[in-house]
XYZ file of C-alpha atoms in Angstrom:
530
model
C 84.388 44.811 11.745
C 82.572 44.167 8.458
C 81.597 40.620 9.467
C 79.970 41.838 12.704
C 78.087 44.515 10.802
C 76.789 41.918 8.343
C 75.706 39.552 11.108
C 73.806 42.378 12.799
C 71.869 43.032 9.582
C 71.095 39.325 9.106
C 69.813 39.001 12.667
C 67.739 42.119 12.131
C 66.055 40.532 9.150
C 65.298 37.409 11.196
C 63.845 39.422 14.055
C 61.497 41.256 11.698
C 59.785 38.112 10.409
C 59.402 36.071 13.577
C 56.186 37.692 14.660
C 53.426 39.277 12.623
C 52.028 42.389 14.322
C 48.485 41.846 15.594
C 45.885 44.614 15.517
C 44.614 45.889 18.847
C 41.370 44.218 19.843
C 39.108 44.143 22.911
C 40.465 42.549 26.052
C 40.751 38.754 25.967
C 37.826 36.962 27.501
C 38.448 34.489 30.281
C 40.451 31.665 28.662
C 38.551 28.512 27.799
C 41.721 26.397 27.994
C 42.892 24.958 31.275
C 45.486 27.167 32.922
C 47.386 24.502 34.786
C 49.715 21.703 33.836
C 50.959 22.577 30.346
C 53.440 25.410 29.836
C 52.308 28.118 27.386
C 55.002 30.773 27.053
C 53.787 32.341 23.825
C 56.207 33.308 21.054
C 59.765 34.392 21.778
C 61.591 36.698 19.403
C 65.122 37.978 19.118
C 65.130 41.501 20.527
C 67.551 44.247 19.594
C 68.458 46.713 22.311
C 66.374 49.857 22.077
C 68.077 53.252 22.112
C 67.271 53.630 25.821
C 68.591 50.143 26.610
C 71.754 50.798 24.610
C 72.517 54.049 26.430
C 71.786 52.573 29.843
C 73.915 49.507 29.110
C 77.027 51.420 28.021
C 76.558 53.690 31.026
C 76.500 50.722 33.399
C 79.332 48.896 31.614
C 81.731 51.747 30.931
C 80.461 54.709 32.931
C 79.864 56.448 29.580
C 77.083 59.025 29.915
C 77.312 60.581 26.451
C 74.025 58.915 25.355
C 75.306 57.897 21.908
C 72.010 56.237 20.951
C 70.250 59.599 20.925
C 71.903 60.115 17.541
C 70.693 56.767 16.169
C 67.904 56.570 13.619
C 64.743 56.987 15.740
C 62.545 54.008 16.528
C 59.821 56.045 18.248
C 58.107 56.563 14.885
C 57.841 52.783 14.520
C 55.934 52.162 17.747
C 53.650 49.154 17.783
C 50.620 49.132 20.080
C 51.983 52.298 21.656
C 55.454 51.050 22.610
C 58.843 51.527 20.988
C 60.392 48.320 22.393
C 58.217 45.856 20.468
C 60.580 43.282 18.973
C 58.618 43.122 15.730
C 59.631 46.717 14.978
C 63.268 46.607 16.096
C 65.054 45.882 12.861
C 68.360 47.328 11.679
C 68.579 49.452 8.560
C 71.926 49.986 6.808
C 72.009 53.465 8.341
C 71.473 52.157 11.887
C 73.994 49.369 11.307
C 76.624 51.937 10.381
C 75.701 54.068 13.400
C 76.110 51.067 15.703
C 79.563 50.388 14.283
C 80.675 54.025 14.629
C 79.294 54.190 18.168
C 81.139 51.024 19.230
C 84.420 52.407 17.969
C 83.879 55.789 19.660
C 82.908 54.154 22.961
C 86.013 51.955 22.830
C 88.240 54.943 22.104
C 86.900 56.871 25.109
C 87.068 53.851 27.402
C 90.788 53.169 26.813
C 91.839 56.735 27.588
C 92.509 55.504 31.128
C 93.377 51.888 30.487
C 94.690 50.885 33.942
C 91.443 52.043 35.594
C 89.367 50.238 32.993
C 91.215 46.948 33.418
C 91.900 47.250 37.133
C 95.380 45.819 36.670
C 98.579 46.272 34.655
C 97.563 46.428 30.961
C 101.051 45.348 29.885
C 100.491 41.933 31.452
C 98.798 39.321 29.253
C 97.072 37.750 32.271
C 95.503 41.109 33.114
C 94.031 41.544 29.642
C 92.796 37.954 29.453
C 91.048 38.339 32.806
C 89.455 41.557 31.611
C 88.190 39.880 28.434
C 86.491 37.163 30.469
C 85.121 39.544 33.101
C 83.949 42.349 30.829
C 82.741 39.875 28.206
C 80.397 38.240 30.710
C 78.851 41.601 31.565
C 78.632 42.829 27.981
C 77.303 39.584 26.493
C 75.339 38.725 29.652
C 76.766 35.206 29.946
C 80.177 33.524 30.388
C 82.257 33.590 27.218
C 83.113 30.320 25.514
C 86.756 29.402 25.287
C 86.741 29.934 21.523
C 85.181 33.367 21.974
C 87.891 34.372 24.417
C 90.534 33.172 21.949
C 88.966 35.197 19.138
C 88.896 38.319 21.295
C 92.515 37.764 22.353
C 93.393 37.618 18.671
C 91.684 40.989 18.267
C 93.828 42.294 21.123
C 96.980 41.161 19.393
C 95.890 43.045 16.262
C 94.625 46.261 17.819
C 94.845 46.233 21.595
C 92.046 46.588 24.148
C 90.385 49.258 22.036
C 89.754 46.766 19.236
C 88.557 44.153 21.749
C 85.957 46.581 23.112
C 84.844 47.758 19.679
C 84.371 44.134 18.616
C 82.370 43.239 21.722
C 80.122 46.308 21.478
C 79.032 45.668 17.914
C 78.681 41.906 18.197
C 75.178 40.396 17.928
C 75.696 38.978 21.435
C 75.754 42.549 22.745
C 73.195 44.203 20.468
C 70.583 41.424 20.661
C 69.047 39.486 23.511
C 69.644 36.035 22.101
C 68.000 33.168 24.022
C 68.316 29.440 23.407
C 66.985 28.071 26.685
C 67.290 24.604 28.167
C 64.838 22.212 26.427
C 62.206 20.557 28.590
C 60.284 19.148 25.602
C 60.460 19.177 21.818
C 58.716 22.551 21.705
C 59.414 24.289 25.038
C 62.656 25.452 26.631
C 63.212 26.907 30.080
C 65.444 29.945 30.086
C 68.902 29.447 31.539
C 69.866 31.373 34.689
C 71.913 33.853 32.636
C 69.033 34.375 30.214
C 66.717 34.981 33.166
C 69.215 37.481 34.564
C 69.144 39.332 31.253
C 65.352 39.333 31.101
C 65.119 40.615 34.657
C 67.579 43.447 34.218
C 66.182 44.669 30.913
C 62.597 44.446 32.134
C 63.231 46.308 35.388
C 66.231 48.505 34.568
C 66.364 48.765 30.758
C 70.008 47.749 31.169
C 72.445 44.880 31.466
C 72.603 42.659 34.592
C 74.781 43.847 37.458
C 77.477 41.719 39.079
C 75.146 40.467 41.839
C 72.609 39.210 39.311
C 75.276 37.476 37.229
C 76.750 35.950 40.380
C 73.339 34.566 41.315
C 73.019 33.040 37.859
C 76.488 31.515 38.043
C 75.914 29.991 41.501
C 72.586 28.323 40.674
C 70.534 30.854 42.650
C 68.408 31.942 39.705
C 66.574 28.770 38.764
C 63.349 28.711 40.761
C 60.425 31.124 40.703
C 61.324 32.112 44.229
C 64.891 32.913 43.140
C 63.596 35.090 40.314
C 61.118 36.908 42.572
C 63.814 37.559 45.172
C 66.084 39.170 42.596
C 63.170 41.095 41.070
C 62.410 42.682 44.446
C 66.067 43.623 44.820
C 66.088 45.275 41.407
C 62.862 47.139 42.212
C 64.687 48.772 45.103
C 67.011 50.552 42.683
C 66.228 54.022 41.226
C 66.548 52.533 37.733
C 63.265 50.711 38.317
C 61.556 54.059 38.993
C 62.785 55.288 35.621
C 61.416 52.153 33.934
C 57.954 52.697 35.446
C 57.951 56.304 34.259
C 59.019 55.190 30.767
C 56.086 52.787 30.577
C 53.594 55.468 31.515
C 55.123 58.032 29.170
C 54.740 55.678 26.212
C 51.321 54.395 27.262
C 50.097 57.985 27.672
C 51.542 58.952 24.264
C 53.599 61.698 25.879
C 55.917 61.796 22.882
C 53.400 64.275 21.496
C 54.715 66.817 24.003
C 58.015 67.008 22.129
C 56.189 68.316 19.062
C 53.508 70.312 20.861
C 52.653 73.678 19.354
C 49.754 75.928 20.276
C 48.317 79.160 18.957
C 49.626 81.088 21.936
C 47.548 84.234 21.363
C 44.438 82.101 21.976
C 45.821 80.780 25.270
C 47.465 83.605 27.272
C 48.576 81.363 30.140
C 50.492 79.028 27.840
C 54.236 79.383 27.237
C 56.793 77.290 25.373
C 58.002 75.924 28.713
C 54.665 74.225 29.373
C 55.317 70.897 27.562
C 58.363 70.250 29.755
C 56.345 71.163 32.859
C 53.482 68.880 31.779
C 55.936 66.002 31.346
C 57.610 66.576 34.705
C 54.253 66.895 36.481
C 53.128 63.494 35.222
C 56.493 61.870 35.939
C 56.378 63.031 39.558
C 52.712 62.099 39.896
C 53.309 58.564 38.615
C 56.281 58.136 40.944
C 54.213 59.267 43.928
C 51.213 57.048 43.149
C 53.136 53.900 42.225
C 56.056 53.927 44.643
C 54.990 55.925 47.670
C 51.329 54.931 47.677
C 51.541 51.464 46.140
C 48.824 52.245 43.627
C 47.873 51.423 40.060
C 45.470 52.608 37.400
C 42.634 53.240 39.856
C 44.742 55.594 41.992
C 46.298 57.203 38.913
C 42.826 58.136 37.693
C 41.453 59.549 40.937
C 44.174 60.873 43.272
C 43.310 64.479 44.296
C 46.782 66.023 44.134
C 49.388 66.959 41.565
C 52.791 68.636 41.192
C 52.927 72.225 39.977
C 55.107 75.290 40.109
C 53.926 78.901 39.976
C 53.522 78.982 36.170
C 51.724 75.671 35.914
C 49.594 76.421 38.957
C 48.493 79.670 37.370
C 47.496 77.862 34.159
C 45.535 75.277 36.144
C 44.021 77.758 38.587
C 45.675 75.948 41.509
C 46.627 78.183 44.412
C 49.626 77.808 46.691
C 52.402 77.145 44.173
C 55.436 79.423 44.287
C 58.724 79.597 42.405
C 60.062 77.389 39.618
C 60.227 74.025 41.389
C 57.279 71.656 41.117
C 55.786 70.791 44.490
C 52.932 68.516 45.535
C 49.665 70.337 46.188
C 46.147 69.074 46.912
C 43.424 69.562 44.303
C 39.806 70.479 44.927
C 38.460 67.251 43.465
C 35.811 69.296 41.670
C 37.596 70.883 38.737
C 40.740 68.809 38.699
C 42.042 65.481 40.025
C 43.667 62.443 38.475
C 45.777 61.716 35.427
C 43.250 62.808 32.805
C 43.101 66.375 34.104
C 46.831 66.940 33.572
C 48.279 68.879 30.658
C 50.299 65.895 29.458
C 46.979 64.410 28.342
C 44.719 67.412 27.778
C 47.141 69.528 25.743
C 48.727 66.628 23.881
C 45.344 65.232 22.833
C 44.150 68.511 21.366
C 44.767 70.602 18.273
C 46.847 73.711 17.622
C 43.941 76.105 18.170
C 41.081 74.034 19.610
C 40.186 71.036 21.715
C 39.575 67.666 20.085
C 36.835 65.450 21.524
C 37.856 62.882 18.919
C 41.503 62.671 19.992
C 40.666 62.654 23.691
C 37.938 60.059 23.265
C 40.111 57.944 20.974
C 42.840 57.878 23.604
C 40.456 56.621 26.297
C 38.942 54.081 23.916
C 42.270 52.655 22.735
C 44.696 53.097 25.619
C 42.349 52.546 28.567
C 39.681 50.240 27.172
C 41.972 48.389 24.727
C 39.535 48.632 21.844
C 40.159 50.304 18.533
C 37.404 52.007 16.536
C 36.939 50.984 12.905
C 38.977 53.006 10.395
C 37.321 55.963 8.655
C 35.926 55.440 5.147
C 38.506 56.011 2.387
C 36.879 59.260 1.279
C 36.244 60.640 4.790
C 37.335 64.181 5.633
C 39.254 63.679 8.874
C 40.031 67.338 9.491
C 38.315 68.784 12.597
C 35.449 71.245 12.031
C 36.630 74.802 11.515
C 36.611 77.031 14.577
C 33.443 79.138 14.603
C 33.227 82.041 17.118
C 29.454 81.570 17.279
C 29.443 77.856 18.100
C 30.739 75.624 20.884
C 32.879 72.593 20.139
C 29.933 70.336 20.936
C 27.821 72.109 18.334
C 30.560 71.972 15.713
C 31.140 68.248 16.245
C 27.486 67.248 15.883
C 28.036 66.588 12.173
C 30.470 63.781 13.019
C 27.665 61.625 14.324
C 25.032 62.920 11.943
C 27.022 61.704 8.926
C 26.280 57.996 8.384
C 29.811 57.341 7.132
C 31.383 58.875 10.238
C 28.888 57.915 12.936
C 29.991 54.294 13.425
C 33.468 55.425 14.408
C 32.792 58.735 16.126
C 30.012 57.461 18.384
C 32.711 55.441 20.157
C 35.020 58.419 20.678
C 33.368 61.841 20.560
C 30.851 61.296 23.396
C 33.757 60.361 25.674
C 35.888 63.285 24.539
C 33.087 65.822 25.004
C 33.262 65.134 28.731
C 36.602 66.999 28.741
C 35.219 70.243 27.289
C 35.757 72.142 30.543
C 39.468 72.034 29.627
C 40.713 74.045 26.678
C 43.405 73.008 24.211
C 46.222 73.652 26.706
C 44.490 72.129 29.738
C 43.207 75.314 31.394
C 39.749 75.228 32.991
C 36.913 77.060 31.253
C 33.272 77.445 32.192
C 32.147 78.971 28.900
C 33.069 78.834 25.234
C 32.230 81.701 22.917
C 29.938 83.104 25.583
C 27.968 79.885 26.002
C 28.056 77.611 29.090
C 30.106 74.442 28.633
C 28.061 71.245 28.476
C 30.473 68.534 29.696
C 27.996 65.678 29.438
C 29.604 62.584 27.992
C 28.754 58.961 27.416
C 30.566 55.633 27.219
C 29.094 52.909 25.009
C 30.173 49.347 24.253
C 32.214 48.991 27.443
C 31.602 47.441 30.849
C 30.778 50.863 32.362
C 28.322 52.133 29.769
C 26.328 55.228 30.552
C 26.357 58.995 30.755
C 28.611 61.097 32.948
C 29.218 64.815 33.466
C 32.802 66.021 33.380
C 36.249 64.460 33.405
C 36.262 63.567 37.098
C 33.050 61.582 36.748
C 34.568 59.807 33.748
C 37.706 58.987 35.728
C 35.603 57.480 38.511
C 33.758 55.281 36.000
C 37.031 54.158 34.441
C 38.538 53.464 37.861
C 35.643 51.083 38.594
C 35.917 49.314 35.229
C 37.224 45.744 35.104
C 37.872 46.308 31.411
C 40.161 49.251 32.182
C 42.001 47.248 34.840
C 42.403 44.369 32.375
C 43.607 46.748 29.674
C 46.172 48.313 31.991
C 47.589 44.866 32.763
C 47.668 44.060 29.059
C 49.547 47.277 28.318
C 52.145 46.271 30.919
C 52.390 42.833 29.272
C 53.155 44.438 25.907
C 55.753 46.762 27.367
C 57.474 44.298 29.709
C 57.663 41.411 27.246
C 58.299 43.561 24.191
C 55.710 41.862 22.010
C 52.034 41.507 21.235
C 49.789 39.147 23.144
C 48.606 35.973 21.380
C 46.028 33.285 22.095
C 48.761 31.283 23.857
C 49.093 34.122 26.370
C 45.498 33.910 27.618
C 46.503 32.043 30.775
C 49.414 34.375 31.456
C 47.149 37.423 31.111
C 44.497 35.848 33.323
C 47.110 35.099 36.004
C 48.468 38.656 35.829
C 45.002 40.146 36.167
C 44.307 38.000 39.221
C 47.626 38.980 40.784
C 46.965 42.656 40.137
C 43.512 42.533 41.709
C 44.651 40.373 44.641
C 47.508 42.787 45.394
C 45.093 45.671 45.804
C 45.971 47.077 42.367
C 49.695 47.528 43.010
C 51.952 48.172 40.020
C 55.038 46.945 41.844
C 53.349 43.641 42.708
C 52.185 43.343 39.093
C 55.801 43.711 37.982
C 56.855 40.915 40.347
C 54.006 38.772 39.005
C 55.247 39.323 35.444
C 58.509 37.584 36.382
C 56.610 34.467 37.507
C 54.712 33.644 34.308
C 55.283 31.068 31.592
C 55.873 33.959 29.187
C 58.819 35.128 31.301
C 60.373 31.845 32.441
C 60.102 29.830 29.224
C 60.296 30.174 25.466
C 58.951 28.197 22.548
C 61.653 26.327 20.694
C 61.937 26.990 16.979
C 60.085 30.343 17.127
């Protein structure tokens, strides 16, 4: 066991240095290089399974639903560009290495409690165990085992039975990492093998290991062409696991992890209860599922659709009539006070403070996550605390100093004018027409974007963003980062341009964008030696 643990740590060190994190910058301009002929896959890095991928994989391999990875050292704090599956951040500390070893042994112990069912044959027969090693090994390591590997695992069986075989497989680098060699087509470029493509497909669309049908396609030569890959991608999209993947993307892109730590000064917000964060999360999950899968939409529809999912408590907070009971149901919205993703509590309450709204946080989110630009950092001596709540002033009045101060203005002029457009929504997402007895002024402004200009209120902002090519381009780029588990580079300009064209040509369909992501150089190839 010690050797496997050491190899895991060595591979972790390699994976950490293969790609230097790039800062977020404005969307790539149209590439000047020619986007035909030469293959440009961008960098390829060794990727460790995330906690979600680990849990889903052992569930699909062993039927184990104990979610052991929930106890692993968290990676969510090490998100890069908003996502926790970026390969550059997925190292292995000594603590995590020990947790992986303990988990493998516990999983193996549970799995062999009913050995005949696990093996599907008589466990006292050598031929039965050898067949299991080959069959299970292919699923766990996502490729056929070499003869020497099967011999080594049989030797483990002779020392400690099937339990030791499983424990060895589940802490091997071949299980914990997505290792790709490819089939060289030049001195610098390799095309992924069918089994490597099967692994990429399943982890991109299911966050899990390939199923038997996908491995069978790889083994029979039916996963070599773009058409083969697209056919399997559409099959995988028909599985509920793909719905979960789409929700996971939007949860991370929307920074919904904040909901887990959300606290509010409840006496200031009488309609807010401790159950609200869970309701906010479920509302957005159901909304995303409806827009993407049932309506075939994308960012434009997410920003403007005039309906949501509420129960009686959430409907009361929002001022939406017609909701009854505890179950969330779909209800139409008036399209005046509320509609679209940015009028939901998962955004409004999460991007606010304990006792007040935050035009800075809300504007920063739009600037970074929807326009893919990052404001300059504050000066070293800047006071980044929000202005103190003053019962005589509105938030707009209190935040005027941000742009009056020369040291703060350069940054805050990019964020605060956007965030002030949300002032009709308090710190928990409830509608308000006044603040401290004064009428709310929800006038906002976008600058240094492709939809510059003033707007009044969140719905007007959403309409501007829905019409923005920059927002559409950013949304595609966010999917690139999530699906490929890495940052974009200059070599990816053609891939990004192709994905943007596919997204627009499909009528802004997320599902068609996902299919398109399986057809790119970045998906089908890898750079050798990187």
